[in-house]
C-alpha positions as a LaTeX table, in Angstrom:
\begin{tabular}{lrrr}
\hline
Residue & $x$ (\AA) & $y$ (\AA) & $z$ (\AA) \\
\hline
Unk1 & $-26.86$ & $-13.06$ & $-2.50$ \\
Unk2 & $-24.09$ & $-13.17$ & $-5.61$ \\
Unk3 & $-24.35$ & $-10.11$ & $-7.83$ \\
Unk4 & $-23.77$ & $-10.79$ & $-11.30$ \\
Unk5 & $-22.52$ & $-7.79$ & $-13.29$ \\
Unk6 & $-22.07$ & $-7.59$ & $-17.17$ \\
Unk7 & $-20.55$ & $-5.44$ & $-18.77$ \\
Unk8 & $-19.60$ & $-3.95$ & $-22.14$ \\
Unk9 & $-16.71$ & $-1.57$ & $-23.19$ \\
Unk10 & $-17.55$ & 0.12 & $-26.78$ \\
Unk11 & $-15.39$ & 0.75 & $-29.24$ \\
Unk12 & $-13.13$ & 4.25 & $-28.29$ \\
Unk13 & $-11.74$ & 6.25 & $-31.45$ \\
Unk14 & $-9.83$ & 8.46 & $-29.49$ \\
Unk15 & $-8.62$ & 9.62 & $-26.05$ \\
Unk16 & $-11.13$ & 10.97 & $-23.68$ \\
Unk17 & $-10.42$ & 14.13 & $-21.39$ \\
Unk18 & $-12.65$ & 12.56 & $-18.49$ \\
Unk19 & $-14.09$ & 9.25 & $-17.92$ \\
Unk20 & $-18.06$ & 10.34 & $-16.91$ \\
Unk21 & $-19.86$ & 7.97 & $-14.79$ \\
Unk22 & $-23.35$ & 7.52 & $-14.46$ \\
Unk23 & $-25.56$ & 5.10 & $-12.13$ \\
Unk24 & $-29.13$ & 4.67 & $-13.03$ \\
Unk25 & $-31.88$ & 2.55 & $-11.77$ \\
Unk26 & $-34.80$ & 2.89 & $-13.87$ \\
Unk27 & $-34.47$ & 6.65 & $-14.62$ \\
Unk28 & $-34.46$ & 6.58 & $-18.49$ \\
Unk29 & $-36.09$ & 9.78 & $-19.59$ \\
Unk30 & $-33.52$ & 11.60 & $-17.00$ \\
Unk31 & $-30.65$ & 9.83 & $-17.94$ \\
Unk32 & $-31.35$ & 10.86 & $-21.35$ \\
Unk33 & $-31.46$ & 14.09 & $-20.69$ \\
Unk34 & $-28.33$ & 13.91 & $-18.83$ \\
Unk35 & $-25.90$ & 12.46 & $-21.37$ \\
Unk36 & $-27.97$ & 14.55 & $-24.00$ \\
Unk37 & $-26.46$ & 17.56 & $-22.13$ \\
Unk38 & $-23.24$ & 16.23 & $-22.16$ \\
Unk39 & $-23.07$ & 15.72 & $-25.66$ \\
Unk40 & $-24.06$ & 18.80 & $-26.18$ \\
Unk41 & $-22.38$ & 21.25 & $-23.63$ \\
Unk42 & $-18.56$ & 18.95 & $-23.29$ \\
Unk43 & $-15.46$ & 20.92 & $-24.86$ \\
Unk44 & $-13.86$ & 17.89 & $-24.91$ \\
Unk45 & $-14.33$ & 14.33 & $-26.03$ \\
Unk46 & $-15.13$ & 12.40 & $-22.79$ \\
Unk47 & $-16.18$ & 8.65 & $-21.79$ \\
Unk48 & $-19.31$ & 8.02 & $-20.80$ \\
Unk49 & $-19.76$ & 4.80 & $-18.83$ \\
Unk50 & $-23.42$ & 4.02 & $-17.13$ \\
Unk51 & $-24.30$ & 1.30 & $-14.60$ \\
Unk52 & $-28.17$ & 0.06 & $-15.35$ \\
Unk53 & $-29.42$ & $-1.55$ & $-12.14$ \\
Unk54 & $-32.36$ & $-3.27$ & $-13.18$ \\
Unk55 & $-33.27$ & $-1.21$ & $-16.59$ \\
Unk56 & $-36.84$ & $-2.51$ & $-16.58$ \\
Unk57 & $-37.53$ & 0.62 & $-18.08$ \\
Unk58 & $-35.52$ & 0.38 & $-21.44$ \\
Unk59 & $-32.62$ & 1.56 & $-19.95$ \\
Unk60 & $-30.42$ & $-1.26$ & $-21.32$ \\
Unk61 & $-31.88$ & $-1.20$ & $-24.67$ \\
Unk62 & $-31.53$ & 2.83 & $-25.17$ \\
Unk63 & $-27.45$ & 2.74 & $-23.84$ \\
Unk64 & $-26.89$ & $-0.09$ & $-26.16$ \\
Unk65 & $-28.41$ & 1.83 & $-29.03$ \\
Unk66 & $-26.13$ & 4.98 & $-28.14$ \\
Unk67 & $-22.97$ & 2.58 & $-28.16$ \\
Unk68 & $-21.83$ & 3.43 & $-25.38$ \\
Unk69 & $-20.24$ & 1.17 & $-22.18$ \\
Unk70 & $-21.84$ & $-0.06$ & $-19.19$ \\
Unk71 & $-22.27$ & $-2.20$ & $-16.41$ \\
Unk72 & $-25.43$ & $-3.83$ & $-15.82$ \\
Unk73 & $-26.68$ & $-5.68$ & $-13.08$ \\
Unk74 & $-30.29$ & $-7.55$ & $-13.27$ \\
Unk75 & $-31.47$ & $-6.49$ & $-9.91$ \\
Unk76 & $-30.68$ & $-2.92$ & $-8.52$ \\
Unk77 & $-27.49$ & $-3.30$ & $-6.44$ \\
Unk78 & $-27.66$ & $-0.20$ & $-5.11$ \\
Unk79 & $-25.32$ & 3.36 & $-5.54$ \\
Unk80 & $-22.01$ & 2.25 & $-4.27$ \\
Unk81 & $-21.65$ & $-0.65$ & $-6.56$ \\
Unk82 & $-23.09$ & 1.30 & $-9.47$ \\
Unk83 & $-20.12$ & 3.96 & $-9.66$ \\
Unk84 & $-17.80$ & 1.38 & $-8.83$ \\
Unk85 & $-18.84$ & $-1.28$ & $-11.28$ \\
Unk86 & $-18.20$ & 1.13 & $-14.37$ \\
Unk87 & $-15.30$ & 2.44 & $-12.76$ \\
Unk88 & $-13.25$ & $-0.83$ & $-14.54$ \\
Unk89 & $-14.23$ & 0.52 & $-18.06$ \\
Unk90 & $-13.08$ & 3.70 & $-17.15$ \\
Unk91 & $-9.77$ & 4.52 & $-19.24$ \\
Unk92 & $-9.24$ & 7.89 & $-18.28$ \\
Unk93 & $-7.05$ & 9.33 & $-15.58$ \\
Unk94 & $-9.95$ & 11.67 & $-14.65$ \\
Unk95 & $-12.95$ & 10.53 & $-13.48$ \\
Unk96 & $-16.37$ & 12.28 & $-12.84$ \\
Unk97 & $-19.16$ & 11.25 & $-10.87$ \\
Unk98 & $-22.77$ & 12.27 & $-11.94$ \\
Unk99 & $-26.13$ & 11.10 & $-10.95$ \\
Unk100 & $-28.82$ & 9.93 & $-13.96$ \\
Unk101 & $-30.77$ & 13.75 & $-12.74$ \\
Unk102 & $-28.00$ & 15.72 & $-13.58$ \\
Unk103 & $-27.79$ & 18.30 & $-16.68$ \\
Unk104 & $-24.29$ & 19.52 & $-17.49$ \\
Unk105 & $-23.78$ & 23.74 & $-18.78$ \\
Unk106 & $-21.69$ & 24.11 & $-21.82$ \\
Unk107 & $-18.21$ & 24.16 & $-21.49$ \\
Unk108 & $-18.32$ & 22.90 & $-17.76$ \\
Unk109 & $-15.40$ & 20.05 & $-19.06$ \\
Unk110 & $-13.27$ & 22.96 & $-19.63$ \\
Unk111 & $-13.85$ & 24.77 & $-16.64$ \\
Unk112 & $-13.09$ & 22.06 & $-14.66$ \\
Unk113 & $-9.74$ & 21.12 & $-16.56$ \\
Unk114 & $-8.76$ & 24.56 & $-16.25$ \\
Unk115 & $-8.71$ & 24.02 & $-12.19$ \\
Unk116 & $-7.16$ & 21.04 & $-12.83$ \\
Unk117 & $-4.65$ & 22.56 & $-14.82$ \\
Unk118 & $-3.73$ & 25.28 & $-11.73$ \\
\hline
\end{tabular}
């Protein structure tokens, strides 16, 4: 079986402190919520990049509408592919790895760029 990823890089203004990405397989109201709270709690501007394996649910139509870049594959093509598809849009030097579940506390970008930092 070939697997046929797409993908789409959107526009970036400026540079991001973290490259953030984000595998989801028909997960949309938790993804939401998870790059909702990253919005909301990030110090700094970051890149989010998601993978949509299958997006049946609206997935691909709601990350489209938020501009942001992703991979997409048609059929789910399982975890490992879906960090490292979105990995190749990735144009920071730091990544992070978060599941679709996952809800971020303010300021934890900062906190972790301070150990980085040390």
């Amino acid at each position: 079986m070939k697997k046929k990823i797409e993908f789409y890089q959107s526009k970036i203004n400026r540079e991001p402190k973290f490259s953030i990405l984000i595998p989801s397989w028909n997960n949309i109201e938790y993804l939401k919520f998870c790059i909702n709270s990253i919005k909301k709690n990030s110090h700094f501007h970051n890149q989010i990049v998601v993978h949509i394996n299958e997006g049946s649910d609206g997935t691909l139509e709601w990350i489209k509408e938020q501009r942001l870049s992703y991979s997409y594959s048609k059929n789910n093509i399982g975890v490992c592919y879906g960090f490292n598809a979105p990995s190749s849009l990735a144009i920071s030097d730091y990544i992070v790895l978060l599941d679709d579940d996952v809800y971020v506390c303010p300021d934890w970008d900062l906190y972790l760029w301070e150990e980085i930092e040390k």
